């Protein structure tokens, strides 16, 4: 199974210096920004719309559509989302570290398309090295006249500022990110009315796009719609970056076309399961996504529509593989704990619910599980997301709370006997004797 | 207490990069940590003065984000990822080894070392992973992590450099890092110019070299169109 390298091409061909301005220019860099500067907003929005480019930050919304919704008030802002914190996801780190100019050029294109003169890159605080690389790239682009008062001699002005987060997953959610960039607590805003395209940064129209989404733009401008659509599979155009982690022989980021199967991804691309163990389950699209299991999902095609209609999502492209040795209650607890820790606390169902889910799972693991606990897990989940269905119903300001339910839902759906065994085992011995639950 | 004139000048440079002063609150909080090793009430008051906020507003922001530390973390903050991908490959054993080697439970610090567990640090392909002063090391084992703590205690490195950490204590990586860097972190806050780096090789990133707001035309007030 060969990778289709577009976004990863330069760093693969020139590993030692793909991040430098000299290498970027030598490989055709900033030519597409120049092309874009000669086009109108309408032309560029139409181009990106028909390319079929889908946002890569997790929500899976058409980039061109989002751009077309930008409200007319000006100034407008562009914010690139480099907060990448969803467990299992590490693709943006590679793009930021290894090819930062690709993103900066994409930002110029997105800025021109959206009449933006001031743009920000929000990078999570735990990514100082990627942030340094981007900061250097921005400084070099200024020096060569690709940014600033007079971009490439066209009179267009564009400034880019790199902003560092400070350790909060929720700041990946776009409205929380904007609050954070305004110097506030990173709490999500209610949508409506605070759709960024209408009321975004400083209440002005704002485009928020993911690092990978933006990094696609120079290639779309350069090689056109036919080529870009041809890379993909039906409505899922272009390539897709998968971050594969967990119990596989070859974890890593892989750039692939849509439409291969999970079997191909896990066994061919990622080398199969460590020690040739049995595959037990995998998370197809980041910690927020319900799990897939080999008996039902291994030969499904990896496309947005197939994944969505099979009860999960591709999200940010994070594939977390678990082998037969995995204790699924422990895995669910670890996933739920993440959301409990990262809940911003604004909404009661999320703040209280995630904490309760975690406490129940923990007592099951610690040998204190009770007969009612599986029903209780369902009840609490139902309080966070009514019906515990897919896509999850949202009772909260943002989707973080409902996302926490995915792991519990998957546990109860596919591994109920295993979860029950935890409780039976627990009740055979006094609950106070920890770790004696055999 | 106040900051040296040079720090104030840097702070004002940062403020000038944003359309509104308030936006500079996060970078300025990092500068406050660099000045004193942790975030103090006095530091937050200074940030408040510079950004036009009240000290209470600054504190409310600071308390939201886990990387702003009001307690001292020593010279080296070791953050061990314990999210799912690292957990599947032995993160709990790594954290345990780190705690034991340092003689500290997660969440505590002595004069030299602070230990904490972290949520996913974007290194899941190189699990288990940890950070030292936010510089990454991937593919660690319990044994290597223990050696790392001993090394921090004995060698007392001035600068924490990710490539050095990775060579000494790391293993499998999420992807090829390819390019060595000689910059690194000088304290328990991210190494990002103009705050926090050893900065001995980043003249291009000195404030002022980044033409920012001065190159911008005046932005109308919020709400205007
Ligand atoms: C809880 C939560 C966390 C998110 N984290 C990220 C993130 O780390 N990076 C990202 O690009 N998008 C993240 N998103 C999605 C953003 O809200 C937004 O949809 C995205 O940045 C838009 O870019 P795109 O259209 O290019 O995908 C997150 C959403 C939610 C609800
Ligand atoms: S759902 Fe959770 S994270 Fe999202 S706004 Fe509500 S409390 Fe905050
Ligand atoms: S789960 Fe540890 S780095 Fe992502």
XYZ file of C-alpha atoms and ligand atoms in Angstrom:
706
model
C 0.000 0.000 0.000
C 1.768 3.107 -1.216
C 1.360 6.478 0.343
C 0.255 9.329 -1.895
C 2.522 12.112 -0.811
C 1.295 15.619 -1.392
C 1.509 17.428 1.955
C 4.334 15.133 3.055
C 6.206 15.252 -0.264
C 8.759 17.955 0.409
C 9.715 16.592 3.819
C 10.064 13.110 2.323
C 12.219 14.249 -0.598
C 14.297 16.702 1.424
C 14.308 15.509 5.009
C 17.250 17.607 6.130
C 15.920 21.040 5.226
C 12.253 20.868 4.175
C 11.506 23.489 6.819
C 13.789 26.187 5.418
C 12.779 29.032 3.162
C 15.557 28.215 0.719
C 14.370 24.669 0.173
C 10.792 25.849 -0.003
C 11.615 28.353 -2.732
C 13.785 25.863 -4.560
C 10.813 23.471 -4.742
C 8.429 26.035 -6.208
C 7.430 27.697 -2.962
C 5.285 30.850 -2.772
C 4.456 30.681 -6.500
C 0.880 29.756 -5.628
C 0.548 32.682 -3.253
C 1.520 34.880 -6.190
C -1.144 33.206 -8.342
C -3.757 33.699 -5.628
C -2.883 37.372 -5.257
C -3.936 37.780 -8.896
C -7.364 36.232 -8.323
C -10.588 37.550 -6.838
C -12.309 36.374 -3.661
C -15.096 34.793 -5.694
C -12.689 32.873 -7.897
C -10.757 31.483 -4.956
C -13.835 30.571 -2.914
C -15.293 28.808 -5.948
C -12.013 26.961 -6.537
C -11.840 25.651 -2.983
C -15.538 24.841 -2.919
C -15.379 22.738 -6.088
C -12.155 21.086 -5.003
C -14.279 19.441 -2.334
C -11.703 20.230 0.374
C -13.141 19.172 3.724
C -11.844 20.643 6.980
C -9.359 18.350 8.677
C -9.839 19.591 12.245
C -12.502 17.038 13.083
C -15.863 18.556 12.233
C -15.508 17.685 8.542
C -17.098 20.805 7.064
C -16.443 22.026 3.504
C -13.726 24.672 3.564
C -15.085 26.523 0.542
C -18.578 26.653 2.034
C -17.232 28.020 5.285
C -15.391 30.736 3.381
C -18.498 31.635 1.417
C -20.377 32.225 4.692
C -17.944 34.906 5.859
C -20.000 37.942 6.857
C -19.298 41.193 4.996
C -18.088 43.277 7.964
C -14.379 44.116 7.918
C -11.726 43.692 9.142
C -11.997 39.943 8.972
C -9.489 37.585 10.549
C -7.937 34.264 9.691
C -6.971 31.914 12.499
C -5.176 28.658 11.871
C -5.985 26.017 14.443
C -2.796 24.273 15.547
C -4.067 23.300 18.973
C -3.966 19.584 18.080
C -4.761 17.886 21.393
C -7.216 15.097 20.613
C -5.657 11.894 21.975
C -4.240 9.906 19.072
C -3.656 12.909 16.802
C -0.150 14.047 15.890
C -0.285 14.960 12.201
C -0.311 18.734 12.567
C 2.882 18.529 14.598
C 4.626 16.948 11.636
C 3.266 19.566 9.227
C 4.251 22.444 11.511
C 7.706 21.122 12.255
C 8.712 19.777 8.893
C 7.006 22.055 6.360
C 5.907 25.303 8.023
C 6.160 27.366 4.819
C 3.546 25.161 3.180
C 1.113 26.366 5.831
C 2.268 29.995 5.639
C 1.723 29.973 1.870
C -1.700 28.387 2.439
C -2.453 31.206 4.859
C -1.646 33.826 2.223
C -4.060 32.095 -0.164
C -6.793 31.854 2.481
C -6.207 35.476 3.466
C -6.569 36.751 -0.093
C -9.682 34.621 -0.600
C -11.277 36.076 2.517
C -10.015 39.667 2.301
C -8.021 39.181 5.468
C -5.057 41.365 6.413
C -4.354 39.997 9.827
C -3.911 36.316 10.591
C -2.976 34.203 13.602
C -1.601 30.735 14.106
C -2.712 29.276 17.435
C -0.309 26.508 18.472
C -0.746 24.475 21.644
C 1.682 25.375 24.418
C 3.122 21.862 24.555
C 4.420 22.340 20.987
C 7.263 24.837 21.475
C 9.395 23.264 18.755
C 6.705 23.374 16.060
C 5.936 26.919 17.221
C 9.585 27.932 16.886
C 9.696 26.506 13.380
C 6.581 28.404 12.368
C 7.858 31.590 13.976
C 11.094 31.248 12.019
C 9.157 30.577 8.802
C 7.015 33.669 9.392
C 10.101 35.783 10.102
C 11.762 34.536 6.902
C 8.627 35.163 4.872
C 8.568 38.761 6.154
C 12.195 39.172 5.243
C 11.604 37.996 1.672
C 8.604 40.262 1.264
C 5.957 37.509 1.283
C 4.316 39.052 4.325
C 3.974 42.593 5.601
C 2.900 45.872 4.043
C 3.437 44.947 0.416
C 3.107 41.211 -0.151
C 5.172 40.245 -3.197
C 5.033 43.759 -4.548
C 1.262 43.660 -5.037
C 0.386 46.238 -2.399
C -1.575 43.598 -0.451
C -0.842 43.700 3.262
C -0.867 40.666 5.491
C 0.489 40.161 8.984
C 0.824 36.822 10.730
C 1.263 36.389 14.481
C 2.101 33.084 16.162
C 0.208 32.610 19.415
C 0.996 29.931 21.966
C -1.687 28.164 23.994
C -1.116 27.082 27.569
C -2.439 23.587 28.016
C -6.177 23.247 27.435
C -7.636 20.758 24.947
C -10.836 22.736 24.798
C -9.014 25.609 23.076
C -9.045 23.413 19.945
C -12.772 24.109 19.762
C -12.911 27.138 17.523
C -14.918 29.530 19.693
C -12.886 28.621 22.781
C -9.780 29.236 20.719
C -11.025 32.708 19.831
C -11.732 33.500 23.486
C -8.232 32.336 24.309
C -6.749 34.495 21.565
C -8.648 37.451 22.980
C -6.915 36.867 26.309
C -9.837 35.196 28.042
C -10.505 31.816 29.603
C -10.777 29.231 26.831
C -14.480 28.610 27.244
C -16.561 27.804 24.152
C -19.166 30.325 23.035
C -22.734 29.435 22.207
C -23.440 28.775 18.502
C -25.642 30.481 17.402
C -25.048 33.379 17.614
C -21.269 33.140 17.855
C -20.417 31.412 14.599
C -16.876 32.595 13.885
C -17.698 33.463 10.273
C -20.172 36.056 11.580
C -19.065 36.964 15.117
C -15.569 35.662 15.643
C -12.379 37.218 16.929
C -13.250 40.547 18.603
C -16.784 39.882 17.361
C -15.641 40.314 13.762
C -15.939 37.797 10.889
C -13.283 35.121 11.295
C -12.213 32.054 9.358
C -10.897 29.238 11.540
C -9.236 26.372 9.681
C -7.060 23.482 10.721
C -3.328 23.314 9.882
C -3.807 20.405 7.462
C -6.754 22.100 5.742
C -4.669 25.226 5.120
C -1.639 23.183 4.017
C -3.723 21.700 1.192
C -4.345 25.096 -0.415
C -1.077 25.675 -2.324
C -1.542 22.282 -3.992
C -5.130 22.963 -4.994
C -4.170 26.315 -6.506
C -1.195 24.794 -8.288
C -2.661 21.631 -9.720
C -6.328 22.367 -9.945
C -9.620 20.769 -9.141
C -9.472 17.795 -11.491
C -6.198 16.608 -10.065
C -7.278 17.193 -6.471
C -10.556 15.379 -6.871
C -8.745 12.573 -8.695
C -6.596 11.913 -5.639
C -9.617 11.078 -3.577
C -12.620 8.866 -3.650
C -15.956 10.251 -4.743
C -16.887 13.149 -2.417
C -13.854 12.601 -0.201
C -11.328 14.498 -2.269
C -7.586 14.874 -1.827
C -5.409 12.859 0.491
C -5.986 12.353 4.204
C -3.425 12.229 6.992
C -3.913 9.298 9.328
C -2.160 9.241 12.688
C -1.905 5.580 13.621
C -0.952 4.672 17.188
C -1.406 1.944 19.782
C -0.674 -1.750 19.305
C 0.521 -1.695 15.685
C 3.986 -2.607 14.485
C 4.508 0.642 12.614
C 2.745 3.582 14.203
C 3.107 6.922 12.460
C 1.481 9.509 10.227
C 0.446 8.226 6.814
C -0.799 10.265 3.884
C -3.295 8.141 1.983
C -6.155 8.416 -0.456
C -9.655 7.928 0.952
C -11.328 4.654 0.094
C -8.841 2.031 1.264
C -10.155 -0.380 3.904
C -9.382 -0.524 7.617
C -7.794 -3.909 7.008
C -5.371 -2.335 4.534
C -4.626 0.551 6.871
C -4.001 -1.543 9.971
C -2.346 -4.590 8.404
C -0.596 -3.273 5.285
C 0.197 0.334 6.037
C 0.780 0.093 9.780
C 2.371 -3.365 9.620
C -0.250 -5.316 11.560
C -0.636 -5.927 15.272
C 2.407 -6.139 17.563
C 3.590 -9.667 18.309
C 1.024 -10.786 15.713
C -1.651 -10.570 18.377
C -5.342 -10.453 17.544
C -6.929 -7.102 16.824
C -9.601 -6.356 19.428
C -10.923 -2.900 18.528
C -9.793 0.442 17.193
C -10.798 4.059 17.497
C -11.285 5.295 13.937
C -11.157 9.072 14.355
C -9.733 10.353 17.619
C -10.775 9.901 21.231
C -14.219 11.387 20.502
C -15.143 8.656 18.029
C -17.014 5.439 18.876
C -14.899 2.315 18.419
C -14.855 -0.117 15.534
C -14.435 -3.889 15.941
C -12.966 -6.436 13.506
C -16.102 -8.575 13.277
C -18.104 -5.677 11.819
C -15.878 -2.982 10.423
C -12.544 -4.306 9.154
C -13.478 -4.333 5.482
C -15.330 -1.036 5.407
C -13.970 1.617 3.112
C -12.426 4.553 4.885
C -14.497 7.462 3.679
C -16.363 10.112 5.572
C -19.775 8.918 4.443
C -19.209 5.205 5.127
C -17.668 5.916 8.529
C -20.438 8.339 9.496
C -23.165 5.907 8.495
C -21.458 3.055 10.370
C -21.813 4.830 13.681
C -18.510 6.623 14.049
C -16.458 9.334 12.362
C -13.102 9.982 10.747
C -12.662 13.157 12.776
C -9.074 14.262 12.916
C -7.796 10.999 11.403
C -6.435 9.496 14.601
C -6.558 5.697 14.543
C -5.864 4.074 17.917
C -5.422 0.321 17.691
C -6.000 -2.056 20.615
C -4.982 -5.715 20.633
C -6.375 -8.741 22.469
C -4.425 -7.953 25.635
C -6.306 -4.694 26.168
C -8.632 -4.392 29.157
C -11.500 -2.525 27.525
C -12.785 -1.087 30.807
C -9.331 0.371 31.392
C -9.255 1.752 27.855
C -12.678 3.338 28.273
C -11.638 4.815 31.613
C -8.547 6.355 30.085
C -10.571 7.929 27.302
C -13.286 9.215 29.624
C -10.742 10.571 32.078
C -9.331 12.758 29.345
C -12.674 14.467 28.809
C -13.284 14.754 32.546
C -9.941 16.507 32.948
C -10.424 18.745 29.940
C -14.055 19.776 30.466
C -14.100 23.558 30.747
C -16.826 23.316 33.374
C -19.449 25.618 31.865
C -22.135 22.960 31.361
C -23.395 20.749 34.158
C -23.962 17.583 32.082
C -20.375 17.724 30.833
C -18.629 18.830 34.010
C -20.491 16.485 36.370
C -21.281 13.714 33.903
C -17.742 13.091 32.683
C -16.485 13.041 36.265
C -19.151 10.529 37.274
C -18.448 8.287 34.296
C -14.804 8.275 35.216
C -15.473 7.530 38.876
C -17.712 4.594 38.023
C -15.186 3.119 35.586
C -12.424 3.622 38.105
C -14.229 1.810 40.860
C -14.882 -1.065 38.465
C -11.146 -1.225 37.809
C -10.271 -0.907 41.483
C -12.428 -3.849 42.460
C -15.319 -1.827 43.865
C -17.739 -2.244 40.955
C -21.422 -2.637 41.791
C -24.123 -4.599 40.014
C -25.894 -1.392 39.012
C -22.810 0.208 37.505
C -23.399 -0.666 33.860
C -26.918 0.752 34.016
C -25.545 3.744 35.828
C -22.975 4.283 33.092
C -25.790 4.278 30.574
C -27.918 6.657 32.648
C -25.157 9.175 33.125
C -24.340 8.962 29.412
C -27.991 9.531 28.628
C -27.919 12.666 30.766
C -24.958 14.001 28.816
C -26.268 12.987 25.411
C -29.929 12.014 25.260
C -30.477 8.540 23.803
C -26.739 7.789 23.670
C -27.033 7.653 19.892
C -24.888 8.593 16.945
C -24.315 11.316 15.994
C -24.587 12.308 19.672
C -27.340 14.682 20.735
C -25.903 17.791 22.285
C -27.228 19.155 25.568
C -24.191 21.334 26.071
C -22.496 24.417 24.657
C -19.908 22.434 22.696
C -19.493 18.807 21.601
C -16.844 17.918 24.203
C -19.304 16.532 26.741
C -21.155 14.302 24.262
C -17.778 13.103 22.928
C -16.971 11.552 26.281
C -19.929 9.231 25.898
C -18.448 7.511 22.818
C -16.077 5.251 24.732
C -18.742 4.214 27.249
C -21.265 3.571 24.495
C -18.710 1.409 22.663
C -17.807 -0.482 25.820
C -21.434 -1.329 26.542
C -22.215 -2.143 22.925
C -19.290 -4.403 22.040
C -17.710 -5.504 25.312
C -20.553 -5.789 27.806
C -19.600 -9.281 29.017
C -16.084 -8.058 29.674
C -17.424 -5.108 31.630
C -19.778 -7.403 33.583
C -16.867 -9.691 34.408
C -15.134 -6.765 36.099
C -18.095 -6.373 38.404
C -18.560 -10.067 39.148
C -14.883 -10.400 39.896
C -14.968 -7.347 42.089
C -17.814 -8.642 44.193
C -16.216 -11.951 45.038
C -13.795 -10.278 47.428
C -14.156 -7.501 49.973
C -13.998 -4.265 48.033
C -11.476 -2.763 50.388
C -8.716 -5.160 49.349
C -7.366 -3.350 46.318
C -5.675 -5.307 43.587
C -6.892 -8.611 45.037
C -9.688 -9.000 42.570
C -8.640 -12.283 40.934
C 9.055 44.132 42.374
C 9.076 45.196 38.775
C 10.512 43.827 35.577
C 13.776 45.012 34.033
C 13.329 47.681 31.377
C 14.285 45.198 28.676
C 11.492 42.812 29.695
C 8.970 45.638 29.719
C 10.132 46.599 26.235
C 9.639 43.015 25.053
C 6.218 42.923 26.648
C 5.242 46.099 24.831
C 6.507 44.614 21.574
C 4.250 41.629 22.092
C 1.278 43.810 22.970
C 1.846 45.721 19.725
C 1.357 42.542 17.719
C -2.300 42.229 18.653
C -5.309 44.316 17.677
C -6.239 44.577 21.367
C -3.937 44.746 24.379
C -5.879 42.098 26.207
C -4.828 39.463 23.670
C -1.266 39.696 24.939
C -2.255 38.311 28.318
C -1.158 34.732 27.554
C 2.328 35.524 26.215
C 2.825 38.011 29.040
C 1.937 35.381 31.626
C 4.730 33.255 30.181
C 7.080 36.208 30.495
C 6.040 36.594 34.124
C 6.916 32.948 34.693
C 10.266 33.428 33.069
C 11.039 36.371 35.349
C 10.302 34.541 38.585
C 10.238 30.846 37.728
C 6.548 30.700 38.558
C 3.492 32.903 38.436
C 3.253 35.171 41.482
C 0.523 37.597 42.500
C 2.948 40.391 41.792
C 3.671 38.998 38.325
C -0.028 38.832 37.552
C -0.466 42.408 38.798
C 2.228 43.536 36.377
C 0.557 41.689 33.514
C -2.727 43.314 34.504
C -1.140 46.759 34.402
C 0.367 46.168 30.978
C -2.759 44.701 29.389
C -5.279 47.025 30.966
C -7.052 44.290 32.910
C -7.703 43.961 36.625
C -5.524 41.531 38.590
C -8.627 39.417 39.163
C -9.242 39.119 35.432
C -5.648 38.061 34.867
C -5.884 35.500 37.627
C -9.092 34.143 36.178
C -7.331 33.605 32.842
C -4.176 32.174 34.407
C -6.087 29.658 36.502
C -7.811 28.240 33.411
C -4.658 26.939 31.745
C -2.546 24.156 33.240
C 0.772 25.505 31.960
C 0.613 28.609 34.130
C 2.042 27.404 37.429
C 1.635 29.375 40.600
C 3.695 26.835 42.552
C 7.379 26.325 41.871
C 8.126 23.303 39.657
C 11.836 23.316 40.411
C 14.168 23.688 37.440
C 12.826 20.764 35.466
C 9.184 19.953 35.028
C 8.700 16.372 33.849
C 5.273 15.764 32.315
C 4.429 12.141 31.597
C 1.643 11.567 29.088
C -1.018 9.242 30.440
C -3.623 9.432 27.705
C -4.851 6.444 25.741
C -2.099 5.710 23.192
C 0.659 6.070 25.771
C -1.393 4.136 28.319
C -1.701 1.226 25.876
C 2.082 1.049 25.663
C 3.035 1.375 29.305
C 2.692 5.022 30.323
C 1.606 4.108 33.841
C 4.843 2.186 34.398
C 6.808 5.167 33.091
C 5.040 7.567 35.426
C 5.587 5.217 38.331
C 9.310 4.941 37.533
C 9.605 8.718 37.305
C 7.845 9.183 40.636
C 10.054 6.631 42.289
C 13.298 7.969 40.833
C 12.426 11.520 41.772
C 11.041 10.554 45.162
C 7.974 12.638 44.453
C 4.364 11.834 43.622
C 2.854 13.333 40.471
C 1.694 16.852 41.183
C 4.576 17.710 43.470
C 7.993 19.303 43.120
C 11.175 19.847 45.071
C 13.811 22.501 44.392
C 15.056 20.685 41.304
C 12.298 18.591 39.789
C 8.548 18.695 39.377
C 6.500 15.686 38.294
C 3.090 15.702 36.688
C 0.963 13.540 34.464
C -0.113 15.172 31.231
C -2.919 14.581 28.793
C -1.992 13.659 25.200
C 1.043 15.646 24.097
C 0.760 14.851 20.384
C 3.406 12.152 20.321
C 1.115 9.120 20.248
C 3.087 7.422 17.447
C 6.126 7.484 19.720
C 4.264 6.357 22.834
C 4.979 6.402 25.673
C 6.161 9.990 25.607
C 7.027 12.706 28.063
C 8.118 16.311 28.187
C 10.903 17.938 30.160
C 10.258 21.663 30.335
C 7.923 20.999 27.406
C 10.706 19.593 25.226
C 9.696 16.198 23.899
C 11.159 12.758 24.376
C 9.433 9.838 22.640
C 9.571 6.074 23.038
C 10.702 6.056 26.656
C 10.676 3.012 28.903
C 10.394 2.852 32.675
C 14.130 2.142 32.905
C 15.084 5.010 30.596
C 12.762 7.391 32.391
C 14.462 6.551 35.666
C 17.858 7.241 34.109
C 16.534 10.531 32.818
C 15.543 11.687 36.292
C 18.953 10.703 37.650
C 20.616 12.581 34.799
C 18.603 15.711 35.522
C 19.602 15.535 39.188
C 23.297 14.872 38.516
C 24.128 16.638 35.264
C 21.880 19.635 36.006
C 21.724 20.758 32.362
C 21.360 24.525 31.863
C 19.400 24.035 28.667
C 16.962 21.229 27.972
C 17.388 20.203 24.361
C 14.953 17.748 22.806
C 17.503 16.125 20.502
C 19.809 15.451 23.419
C 16.964 14.026 25.520
C 15.841 11.845 22.647
C 19.353 10.527 21.992
C 19.978 9.727 25.630
C 16.603 8.424 26.757
C 14.247 8.101 23.785
C 13.259 5.322 21.437
C 10.640 5.061 18.724
C 9.441 8.413 17.389
C 6.126 9.487 15.856
C 8.046 10.531 12.750
C 11.609 11.295 11.731
C 12.636 14.537 13.451
C 15.280 14.897 10.732
C 16.668 18.270 11.747
C 18.710 18.832 14.872
C 18.123 22.000 16.850
C 20.530 23.474 19.340
C 18.038 25.744 21.037
C 16.147 24.607 24.064
C 14.277 25.373 27.251
C 15.746 27.209 30.214
C 12.939 26.703 32.697
C 9.567 25.085 33.278
C 7.787 27.085 30.586
C 7.805 26.649 26.807
C 10.938 27.623 24.913
C 9.416 30.143 22.560
C 11.084 33.452 21.752
C 11.059 36.013 23.185
C 10.215 34.224 26.407
C 11.734 31.037 27.619
C 14.457 29.955 25.193
C 18.162 29.691 25.527
C 17.832 31.980 22.484
C 21.478 31.754 21.591
C 20.740 30.999 17.968
C 17.598 32.869 17.196
C 18.590 36.446 16.415
C 16.012 36.439 13.640
C 13.286 36.009 16.217
C 14.164 38.895 18.481
C 11.175 41.144 18.946
C 11.238 43.974 16.490
C 12.610 41.736 13.762
C 9.107 40.417 13.333
C 7.487 43.325 11.609
C 4.037 43.086 12.988
C 1.597 45.696 14.091
C 3.814 48.595 13.012
C 3.424 47.286 9.493
C -0.309 47.222 9.908
C -2.759 49.931 9.025
C -4.973 51.057 11.872
C -7.732 48.545 12.581
C -11.141 50.057 13.207
C -12.646 49.537 16.632
C -14.593 46.372 17.248
C -18.061 46.549 15.820
C -17.146 49.015 13.107
C -17.182 47.769 9.560
C -13.630 19.771 21.859
C -13.128 20.122 20.497
C -11.762 20.121 20.231
C -11.274 20.460 18.986
N -9.924 20.443 18.776
C -9.443 20.801 17.561
C -8.043 20.836 17.327
O -7.233 20.533 18.207
N -7.606 21.216 16.101
C -8.470 21.560 15.102
O -8.037 21.915 14.014
N -9.799 21.524 15.304
C -10.297 21.166 16.502
N -11.662 21.165 16.700
C -12.543 21.582 15.591
C -12.665 23.102 15.553
O -13.728 23.518 16.383
C -12.957 23.610 14.149
O -14.054 22.935 13.656
C -11.824 23.430 13.186
O -10.649 23.997 13.667
C -12.170 24.078 11.883
O -11.164 23.820 10.929
P -11.444 22.914 9.652
O -12.777 23.328 9.093
O -10.313 23.254 8.753
O -11.438 21.514 10.108
C -12.167 20.802 17.951
C -13.546 20.786 18.212
C -14.015 20.447 19.456
C -15.484 20.445 19.690
S -19.599 20.739 26.794
Fe -18.004 20.664 28.374
S -16.208 21.557 27.404
Fe -17.954 22.112 26.104
S -18.587 24.124 26.861
Fe -19.765 22.627 28.018
S -18.573 22.211 29.895
Fe -17.218 23.240 28.427
S -1.565 9.675 24.011
Fe 0.414 10.153 24.770
S 1.122 11.515 23.282
Fe -0.884 11.148 22.595
